[in-house]
mmCIF file of C-alpha atoms in Angstrom:
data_model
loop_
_atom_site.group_PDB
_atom_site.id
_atom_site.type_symbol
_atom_site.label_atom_id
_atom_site.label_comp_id
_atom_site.label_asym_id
_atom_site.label_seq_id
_atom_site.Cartn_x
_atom_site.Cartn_y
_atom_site.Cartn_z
ATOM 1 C CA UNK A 1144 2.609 1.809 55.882
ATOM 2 C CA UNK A 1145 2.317 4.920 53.602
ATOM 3 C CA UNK A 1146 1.074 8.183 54.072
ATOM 4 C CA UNK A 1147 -2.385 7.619 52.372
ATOM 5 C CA UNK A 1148 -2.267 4.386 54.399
ATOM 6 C CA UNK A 1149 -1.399 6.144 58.174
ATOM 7 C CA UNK A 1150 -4.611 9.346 57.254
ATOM 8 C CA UNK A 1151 -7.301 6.279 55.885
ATOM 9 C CA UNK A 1152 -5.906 3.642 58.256
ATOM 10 C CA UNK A 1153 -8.441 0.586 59.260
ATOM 11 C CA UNK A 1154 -10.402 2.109 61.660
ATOM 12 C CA UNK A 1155 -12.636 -0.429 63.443
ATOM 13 C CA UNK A 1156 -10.974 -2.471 66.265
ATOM 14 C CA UNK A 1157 -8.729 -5.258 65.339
ATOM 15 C CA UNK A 1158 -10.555 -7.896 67.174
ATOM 16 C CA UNK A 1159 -13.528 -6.597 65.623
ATOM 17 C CA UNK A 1160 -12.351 -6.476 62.044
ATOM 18 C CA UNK A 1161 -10.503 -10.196 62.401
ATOM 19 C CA UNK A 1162 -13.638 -11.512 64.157
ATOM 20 C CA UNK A 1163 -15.749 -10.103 61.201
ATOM 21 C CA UNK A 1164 -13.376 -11.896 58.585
ATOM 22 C CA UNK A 1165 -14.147 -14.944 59.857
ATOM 23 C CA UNK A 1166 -17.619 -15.961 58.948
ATOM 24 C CA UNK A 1167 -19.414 -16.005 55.799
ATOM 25 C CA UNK A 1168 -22.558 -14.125 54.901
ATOM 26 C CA UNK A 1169 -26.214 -14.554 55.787
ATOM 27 C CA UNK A 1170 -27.591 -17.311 52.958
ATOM 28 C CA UNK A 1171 -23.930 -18.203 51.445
ATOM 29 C CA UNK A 1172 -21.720 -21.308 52.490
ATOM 30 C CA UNK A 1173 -18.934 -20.940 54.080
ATOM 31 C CA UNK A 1174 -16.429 -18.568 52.256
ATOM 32 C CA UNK A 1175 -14.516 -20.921 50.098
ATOM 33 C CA UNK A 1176 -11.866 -19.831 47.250
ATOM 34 C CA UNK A 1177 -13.452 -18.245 44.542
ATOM 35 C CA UNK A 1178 -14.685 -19.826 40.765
ATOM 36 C CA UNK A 1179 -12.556 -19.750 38.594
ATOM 37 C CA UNK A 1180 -13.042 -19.459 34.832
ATOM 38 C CA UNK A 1181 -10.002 -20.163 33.763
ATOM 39 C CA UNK A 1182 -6.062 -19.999 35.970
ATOM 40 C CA UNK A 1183 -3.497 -17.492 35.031
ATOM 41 C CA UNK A 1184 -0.363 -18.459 33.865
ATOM 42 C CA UNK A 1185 1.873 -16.435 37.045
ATOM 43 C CA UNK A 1186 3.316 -18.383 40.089
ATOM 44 C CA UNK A 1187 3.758 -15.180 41.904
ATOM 45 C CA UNK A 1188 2.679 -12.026 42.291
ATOM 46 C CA UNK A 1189 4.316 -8.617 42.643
ATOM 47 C CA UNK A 1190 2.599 -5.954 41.499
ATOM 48 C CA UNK A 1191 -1.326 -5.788 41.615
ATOM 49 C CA UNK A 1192 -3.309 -2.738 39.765
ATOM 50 C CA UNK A 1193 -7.131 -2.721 41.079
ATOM 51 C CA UNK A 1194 -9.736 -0.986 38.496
ATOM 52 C CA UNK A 1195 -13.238 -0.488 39.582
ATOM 53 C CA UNK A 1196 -15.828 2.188 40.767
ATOM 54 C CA UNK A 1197 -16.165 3.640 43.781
ATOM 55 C CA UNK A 1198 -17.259 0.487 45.350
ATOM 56 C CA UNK A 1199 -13.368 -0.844 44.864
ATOM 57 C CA UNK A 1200 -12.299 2.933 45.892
ATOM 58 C CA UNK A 1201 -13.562 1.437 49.361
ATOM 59 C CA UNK A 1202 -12.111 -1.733 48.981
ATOM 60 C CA UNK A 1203 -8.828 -0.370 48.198
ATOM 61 C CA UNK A 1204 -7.591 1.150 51.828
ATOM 62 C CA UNK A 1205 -7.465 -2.285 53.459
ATOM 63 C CA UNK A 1206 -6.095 -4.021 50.018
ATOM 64 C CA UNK A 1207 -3.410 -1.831 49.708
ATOM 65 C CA UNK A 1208 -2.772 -2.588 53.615
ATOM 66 C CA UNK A 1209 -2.551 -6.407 53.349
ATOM 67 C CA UNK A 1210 -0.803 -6.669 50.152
ATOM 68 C CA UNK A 1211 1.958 -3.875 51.660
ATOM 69 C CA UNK A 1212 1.917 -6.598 54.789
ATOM 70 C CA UNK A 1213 2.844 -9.501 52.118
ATOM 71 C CA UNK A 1214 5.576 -7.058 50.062
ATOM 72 C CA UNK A 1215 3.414 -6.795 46.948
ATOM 73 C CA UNK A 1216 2.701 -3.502 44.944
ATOM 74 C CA UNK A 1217 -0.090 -1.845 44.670
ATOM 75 C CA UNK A 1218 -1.589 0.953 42.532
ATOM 76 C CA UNK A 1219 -5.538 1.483 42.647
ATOM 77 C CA UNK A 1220 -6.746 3.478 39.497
ATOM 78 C CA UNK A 1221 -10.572 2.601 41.303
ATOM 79 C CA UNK A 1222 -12.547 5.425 40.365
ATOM 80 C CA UNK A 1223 -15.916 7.231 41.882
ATOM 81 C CA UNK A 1224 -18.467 7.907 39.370
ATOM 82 C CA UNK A 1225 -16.403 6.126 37.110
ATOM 83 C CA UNK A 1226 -14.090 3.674 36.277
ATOM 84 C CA UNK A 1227 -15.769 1.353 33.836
ATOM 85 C CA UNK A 1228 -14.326 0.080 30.707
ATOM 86 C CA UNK A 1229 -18.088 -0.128 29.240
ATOM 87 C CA UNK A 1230 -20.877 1.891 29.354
ATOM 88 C CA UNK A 1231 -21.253 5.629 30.270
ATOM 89 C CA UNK A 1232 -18.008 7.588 30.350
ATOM 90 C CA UNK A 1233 -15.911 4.508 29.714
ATOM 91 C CA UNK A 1234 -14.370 6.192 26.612
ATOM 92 C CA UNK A 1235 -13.632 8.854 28.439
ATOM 93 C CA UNK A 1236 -11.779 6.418 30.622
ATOM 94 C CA UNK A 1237 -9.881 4.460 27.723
ATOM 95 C CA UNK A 1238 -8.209 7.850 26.547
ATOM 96 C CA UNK A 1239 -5.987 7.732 29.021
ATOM 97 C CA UNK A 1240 -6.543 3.748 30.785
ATOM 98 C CA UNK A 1241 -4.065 1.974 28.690
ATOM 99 C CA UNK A 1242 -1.004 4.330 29.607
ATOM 100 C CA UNK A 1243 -2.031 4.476 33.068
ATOM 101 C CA UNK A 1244 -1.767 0.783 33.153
ATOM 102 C CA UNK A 1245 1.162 0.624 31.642
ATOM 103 C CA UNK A 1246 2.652 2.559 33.869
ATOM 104 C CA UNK A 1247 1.670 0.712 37.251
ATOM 105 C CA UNK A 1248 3.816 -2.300 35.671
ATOM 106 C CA UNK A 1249 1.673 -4.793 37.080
ATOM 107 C CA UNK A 1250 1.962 -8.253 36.575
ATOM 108 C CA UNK A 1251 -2.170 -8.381 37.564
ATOM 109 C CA UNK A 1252 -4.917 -6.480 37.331
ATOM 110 C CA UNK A 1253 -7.858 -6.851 39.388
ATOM 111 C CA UNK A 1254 -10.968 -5.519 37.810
ATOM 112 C CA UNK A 1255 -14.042 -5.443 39.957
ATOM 113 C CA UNK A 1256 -17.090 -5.916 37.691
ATOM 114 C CA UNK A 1257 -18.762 -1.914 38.032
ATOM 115 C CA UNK A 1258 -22.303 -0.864 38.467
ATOM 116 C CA UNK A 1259 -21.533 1.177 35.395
ATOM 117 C CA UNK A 1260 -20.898 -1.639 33.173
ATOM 118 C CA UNK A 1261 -24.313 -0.910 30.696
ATOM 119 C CA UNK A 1262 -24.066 -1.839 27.568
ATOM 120 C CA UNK A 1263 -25.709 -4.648 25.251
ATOM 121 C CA UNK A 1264 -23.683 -7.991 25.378
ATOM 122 C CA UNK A 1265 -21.579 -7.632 22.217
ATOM 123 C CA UNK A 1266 -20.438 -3.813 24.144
ATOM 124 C CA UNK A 1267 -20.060 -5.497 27.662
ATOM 125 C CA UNK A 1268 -17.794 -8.326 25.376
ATOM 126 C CA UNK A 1269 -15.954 -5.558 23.669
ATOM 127 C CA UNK A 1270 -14.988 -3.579 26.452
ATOM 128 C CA UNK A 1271 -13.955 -6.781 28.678
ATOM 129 C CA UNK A 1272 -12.195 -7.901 25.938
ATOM 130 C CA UNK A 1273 -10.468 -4.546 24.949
ATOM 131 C CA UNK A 1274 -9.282 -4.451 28.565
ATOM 132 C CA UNK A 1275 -7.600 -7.818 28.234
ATOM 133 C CA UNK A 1276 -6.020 -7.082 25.168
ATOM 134 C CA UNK A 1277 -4.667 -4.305 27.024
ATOM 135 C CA UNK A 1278 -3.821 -6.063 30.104
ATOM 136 C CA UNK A 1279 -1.718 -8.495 28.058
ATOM 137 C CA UNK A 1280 -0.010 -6.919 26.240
ATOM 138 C CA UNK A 1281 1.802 -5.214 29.276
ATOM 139 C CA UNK A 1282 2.916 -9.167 30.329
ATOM 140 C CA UNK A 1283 0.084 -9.012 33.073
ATOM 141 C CA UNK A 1284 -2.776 -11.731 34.107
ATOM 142 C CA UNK A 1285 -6.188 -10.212 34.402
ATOM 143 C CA UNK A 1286 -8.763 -11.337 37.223
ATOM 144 C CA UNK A 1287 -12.232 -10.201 36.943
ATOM 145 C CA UNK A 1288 -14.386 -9.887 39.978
ATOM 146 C CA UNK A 1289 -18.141 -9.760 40.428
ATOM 147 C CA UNK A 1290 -19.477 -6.750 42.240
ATOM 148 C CA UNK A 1291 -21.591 -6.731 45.072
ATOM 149 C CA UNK A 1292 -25.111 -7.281 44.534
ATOM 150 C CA UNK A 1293 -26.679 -3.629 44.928
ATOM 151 C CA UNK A 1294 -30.223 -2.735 46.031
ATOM 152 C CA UNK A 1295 -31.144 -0.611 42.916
ATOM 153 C CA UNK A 1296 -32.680 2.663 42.999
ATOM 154 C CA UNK A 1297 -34.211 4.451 40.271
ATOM 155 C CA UNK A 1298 -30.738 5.661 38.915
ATOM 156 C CA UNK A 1299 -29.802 1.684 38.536
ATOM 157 C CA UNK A 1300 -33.054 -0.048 38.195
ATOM 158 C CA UNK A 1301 -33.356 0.820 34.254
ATOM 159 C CA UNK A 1302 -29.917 -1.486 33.803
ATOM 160 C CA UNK A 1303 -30.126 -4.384 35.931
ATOM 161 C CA UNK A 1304 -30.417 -6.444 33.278
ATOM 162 C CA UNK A 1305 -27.170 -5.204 31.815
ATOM 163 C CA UNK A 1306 -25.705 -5.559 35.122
ATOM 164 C CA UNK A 1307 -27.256 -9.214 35.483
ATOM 165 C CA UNK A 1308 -25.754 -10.479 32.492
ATOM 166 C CA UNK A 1309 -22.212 -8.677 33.336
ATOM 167 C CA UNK A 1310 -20.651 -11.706 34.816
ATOM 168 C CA UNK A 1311 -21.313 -14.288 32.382
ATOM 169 C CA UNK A 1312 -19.766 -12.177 30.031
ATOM 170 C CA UNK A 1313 -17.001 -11.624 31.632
ATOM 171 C CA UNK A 1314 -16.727 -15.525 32.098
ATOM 172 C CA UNK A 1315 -17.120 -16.138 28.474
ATOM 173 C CA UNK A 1316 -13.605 -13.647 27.667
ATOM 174 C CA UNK A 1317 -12.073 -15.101 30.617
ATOM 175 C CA UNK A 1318 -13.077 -18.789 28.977
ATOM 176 C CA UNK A 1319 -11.448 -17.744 25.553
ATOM 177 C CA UNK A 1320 -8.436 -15.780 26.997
ATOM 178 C CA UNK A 1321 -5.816 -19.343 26.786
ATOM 179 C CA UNK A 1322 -5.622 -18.558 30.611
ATOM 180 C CA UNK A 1323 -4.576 -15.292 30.335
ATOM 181 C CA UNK A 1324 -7.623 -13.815 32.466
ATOM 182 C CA UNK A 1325 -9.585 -15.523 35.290
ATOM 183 C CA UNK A 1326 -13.062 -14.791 36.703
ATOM 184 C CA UNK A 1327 -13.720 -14.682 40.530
ATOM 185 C CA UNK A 1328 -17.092 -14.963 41.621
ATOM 186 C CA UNK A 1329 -17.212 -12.717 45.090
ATOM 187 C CA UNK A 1330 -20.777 -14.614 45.754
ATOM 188 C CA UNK A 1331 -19.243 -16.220 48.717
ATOM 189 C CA UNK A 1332 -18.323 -12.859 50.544
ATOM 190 C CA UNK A 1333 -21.775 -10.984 50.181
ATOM 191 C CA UNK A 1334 -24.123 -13.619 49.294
ATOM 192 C CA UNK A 1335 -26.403 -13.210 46.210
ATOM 193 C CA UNK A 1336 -28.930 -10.537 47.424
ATOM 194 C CA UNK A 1337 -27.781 -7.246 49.098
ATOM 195 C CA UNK A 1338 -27.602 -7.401 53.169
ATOM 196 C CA UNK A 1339 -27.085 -4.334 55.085
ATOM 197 C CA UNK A 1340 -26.037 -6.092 58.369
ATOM 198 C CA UNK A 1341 -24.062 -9.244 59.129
ATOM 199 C CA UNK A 1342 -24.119 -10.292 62.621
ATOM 200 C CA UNK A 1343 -25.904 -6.864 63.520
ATOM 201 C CA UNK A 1344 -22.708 -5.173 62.509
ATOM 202 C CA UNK A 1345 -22.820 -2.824 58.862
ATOM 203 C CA UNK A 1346 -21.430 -4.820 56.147
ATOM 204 C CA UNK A 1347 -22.596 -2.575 53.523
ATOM 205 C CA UNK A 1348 -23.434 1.169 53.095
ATOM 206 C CA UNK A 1349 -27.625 1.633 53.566
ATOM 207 C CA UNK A 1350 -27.025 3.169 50.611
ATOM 208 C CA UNK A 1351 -27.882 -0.046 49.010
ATOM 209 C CA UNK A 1352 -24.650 0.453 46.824
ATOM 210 C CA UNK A 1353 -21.227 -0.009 48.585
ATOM 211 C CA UNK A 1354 -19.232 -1.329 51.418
ATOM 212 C CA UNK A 1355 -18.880 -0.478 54.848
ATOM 213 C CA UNK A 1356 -15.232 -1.436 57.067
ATOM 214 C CA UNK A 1357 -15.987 -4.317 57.846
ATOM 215 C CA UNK A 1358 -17.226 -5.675 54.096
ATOM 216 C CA UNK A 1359 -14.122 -3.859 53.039
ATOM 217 C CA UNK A 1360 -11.894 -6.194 55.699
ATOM 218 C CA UNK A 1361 -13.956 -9.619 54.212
ATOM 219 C CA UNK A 1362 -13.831 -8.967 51.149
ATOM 220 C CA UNK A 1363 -9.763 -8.043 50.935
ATOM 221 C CA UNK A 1364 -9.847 -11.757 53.402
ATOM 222 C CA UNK A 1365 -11.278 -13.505 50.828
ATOM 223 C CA UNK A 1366 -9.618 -12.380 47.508
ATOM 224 C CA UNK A 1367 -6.177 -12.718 48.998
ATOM 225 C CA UNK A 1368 -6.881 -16.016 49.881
ATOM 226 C CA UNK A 1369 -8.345 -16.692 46.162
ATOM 227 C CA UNK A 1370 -4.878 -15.187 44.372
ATOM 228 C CA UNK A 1371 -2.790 -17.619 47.038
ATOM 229 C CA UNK A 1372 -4.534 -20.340 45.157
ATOM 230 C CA UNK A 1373 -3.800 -19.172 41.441
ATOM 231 C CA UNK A 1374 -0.462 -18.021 42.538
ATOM 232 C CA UNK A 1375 1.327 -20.842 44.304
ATOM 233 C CA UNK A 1376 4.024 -17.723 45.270
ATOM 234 C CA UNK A 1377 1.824 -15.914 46.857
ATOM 235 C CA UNK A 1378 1.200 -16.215 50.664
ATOM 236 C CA UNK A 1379 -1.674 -14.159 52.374
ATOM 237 C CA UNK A 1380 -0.949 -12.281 55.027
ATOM 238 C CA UNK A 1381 -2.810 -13.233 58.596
ATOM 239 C CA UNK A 1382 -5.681 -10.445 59.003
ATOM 240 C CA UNK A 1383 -4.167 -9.457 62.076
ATOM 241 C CA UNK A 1384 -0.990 -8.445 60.285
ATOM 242 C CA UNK A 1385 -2.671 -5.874 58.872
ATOM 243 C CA UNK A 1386 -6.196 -5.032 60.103
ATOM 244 C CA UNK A 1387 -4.996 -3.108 63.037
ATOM 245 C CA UNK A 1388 -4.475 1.075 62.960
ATOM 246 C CA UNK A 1389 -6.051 4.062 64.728
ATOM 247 C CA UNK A 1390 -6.701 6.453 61.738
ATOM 248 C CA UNK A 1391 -8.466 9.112 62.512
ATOM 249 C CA UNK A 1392 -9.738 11.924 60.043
ATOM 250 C CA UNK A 1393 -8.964 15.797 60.936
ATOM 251 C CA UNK A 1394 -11.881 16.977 58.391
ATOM 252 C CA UNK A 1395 -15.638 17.739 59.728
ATOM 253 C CA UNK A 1396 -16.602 18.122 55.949
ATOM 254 C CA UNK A 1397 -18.204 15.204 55.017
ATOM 255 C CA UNK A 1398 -21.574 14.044 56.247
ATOM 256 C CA UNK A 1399 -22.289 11.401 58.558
ATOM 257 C CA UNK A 1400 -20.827 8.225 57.756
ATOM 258 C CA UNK A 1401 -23.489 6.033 56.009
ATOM 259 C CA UNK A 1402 -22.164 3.001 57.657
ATOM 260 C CA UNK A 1403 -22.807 4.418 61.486
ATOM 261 C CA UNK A 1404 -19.901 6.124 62.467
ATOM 262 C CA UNK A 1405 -19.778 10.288 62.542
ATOM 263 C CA UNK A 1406 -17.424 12.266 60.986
ATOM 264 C CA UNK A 1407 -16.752 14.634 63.455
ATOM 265 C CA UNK A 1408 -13.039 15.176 65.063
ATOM 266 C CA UNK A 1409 -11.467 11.895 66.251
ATOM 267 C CA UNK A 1410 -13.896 10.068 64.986
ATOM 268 C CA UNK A 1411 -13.124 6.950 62.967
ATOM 269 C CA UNK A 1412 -12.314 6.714 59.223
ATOM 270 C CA UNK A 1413 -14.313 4.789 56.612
ATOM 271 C CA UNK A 1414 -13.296 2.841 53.399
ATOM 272 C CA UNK A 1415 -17.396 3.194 52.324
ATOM 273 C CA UNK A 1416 -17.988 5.408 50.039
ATOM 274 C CA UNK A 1417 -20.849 7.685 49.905
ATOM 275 C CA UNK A 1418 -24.079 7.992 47.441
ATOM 276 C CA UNK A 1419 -22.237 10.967 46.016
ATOM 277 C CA UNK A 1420 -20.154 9.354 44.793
ATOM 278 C CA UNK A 1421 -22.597 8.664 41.355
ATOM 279 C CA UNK A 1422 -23.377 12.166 40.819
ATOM 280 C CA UNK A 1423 -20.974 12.583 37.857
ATOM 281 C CA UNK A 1424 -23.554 10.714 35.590
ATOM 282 C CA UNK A 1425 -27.008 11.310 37.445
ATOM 283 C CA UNK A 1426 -27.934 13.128 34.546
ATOM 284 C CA UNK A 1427 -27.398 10.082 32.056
ATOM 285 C CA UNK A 1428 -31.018 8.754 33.446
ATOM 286 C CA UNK A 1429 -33.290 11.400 34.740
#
């Protein structure tokens, strides 16, 4: 395990977390492997780069656990208050995204649909489309994932519409890529309507925005078990290879963890992140 992996190690008991990988969510069938737009062309994988907000920033601690548990790579360029390759900021982003890509070496990249992704349909179709141009031309396959449905705020309720239509773009350059890019449609691990609790455990931040540890732990359950199917070379790992640790955080300068635990000196680490995190572009709508 690496260093970042020992300080933000899975927190929540093993049983727990294995237990909570089990099920599927209130309102969704059982979790099945994901939709897929069109397969990728790989019959392995070694090297995975994950792009996303700060929503994947949480997902990313227990990804980069169980893909280290199957010997795959990983590199998270994930981003808070960021991270999109459309919409606010996301030139900012592309100045430097296409080097930084190229110099994971990946041979996929994971991007998790943002809740930054504005943008009219021809800019949503550019920018997905821009990013598999990119993504291809470093020899990589490209899987898009939907994002968590959010309970929007005032900040977000001006672009749900953009955010609605998000997926089915990404589906359309997926459909048109000759199977260079795949869509996976994460429906099956948080159901289509945000749900703060899932067996009276937190599954996602009351935030109404991102994930809480045990989310986190489904959610890296179900996508590994999605690539094993477009990449016959690829095994997933059992959960309790890797859900296991007793990470504990030495800093008391964070507030109170928005998924239930405190923050306080020994107590337990969190992949969630926090509704700071969107800040950085508060001032884009007032």
């Amino acid at each position: 395990m690496n260093n970042a992996l020992r300080t933000l190690a899975v927190a929540l008991p093993l049983t727990l977390l294995v237990a909570a990988c089990s099920g599927s969510p209130e309102g969704s069938a059982d979790m099945t492997p994901a939709e897929v737009a069109s397969e990728p062309s790989g019959a392995s994988v070694s090297e995975v780069l994950l792009l996303g907000d700060s929503i994947a920033v949480g997902q990313s601690l227990p990804l980069a656990a169980a893909l280290e548990e199957a010997g795959v790579g990983f590199t998270s360029l994930a981003a808070e208050g960021g991270g999109n390759v459309v919409g606010p900021f996301s030139e900012e982003n592309w100045r430097t995204l296409s080097d930084r890509i190229g110099s994971a070496s990946p041979d996929l990249v994971v991007y998790q649909l943002t809740t930054y992704d504005w943008g009219t349909r021809d800019e949503q179709s550019d920018g997905y489309g821009r990013l598999l141009e990119t993504v291809s031309g470093e020899g990589a396959d490209l899987v898009f994932v939907t994002m968590p449905p959010i309970r929007p705020d005032d900040f977000y309720e001006p672009h749900m519409e953009d955010l609605e239509r998000a997926s089915g773009v990404a589906r359309e350059v997926a459909e048109s890529s000759s199977g260079q890019a795949t869509v996976l449609d994460a429906t099956d691990v948080w159901g289509s309507e945000y749900l703060q609790e899932r067996e009276g455990l937190p599954d996602r931040s009351p935030d109404g925005i991102h994930t809480c540890p045990q989310g986190a732990a489904r959610f890296t359950v179900w996508i590994l078990d999605a690539l094993a199917e477009l990449y016959p070379g690829f095994s997933a790992p059992d959960p309790a290879t890797w859900a296991e640790g007793t990470g504990r955080r030495t800093s008391t300068s964070r507030p109170a963890d928005p998924c239930g635990a405190g923050h306080d000196e020994g107590a337990p680490t969190t992949w969630a992140g926090t509704p700071s995190d969107r800040r950085r572009i508060w001032d884009l709508n007032p």
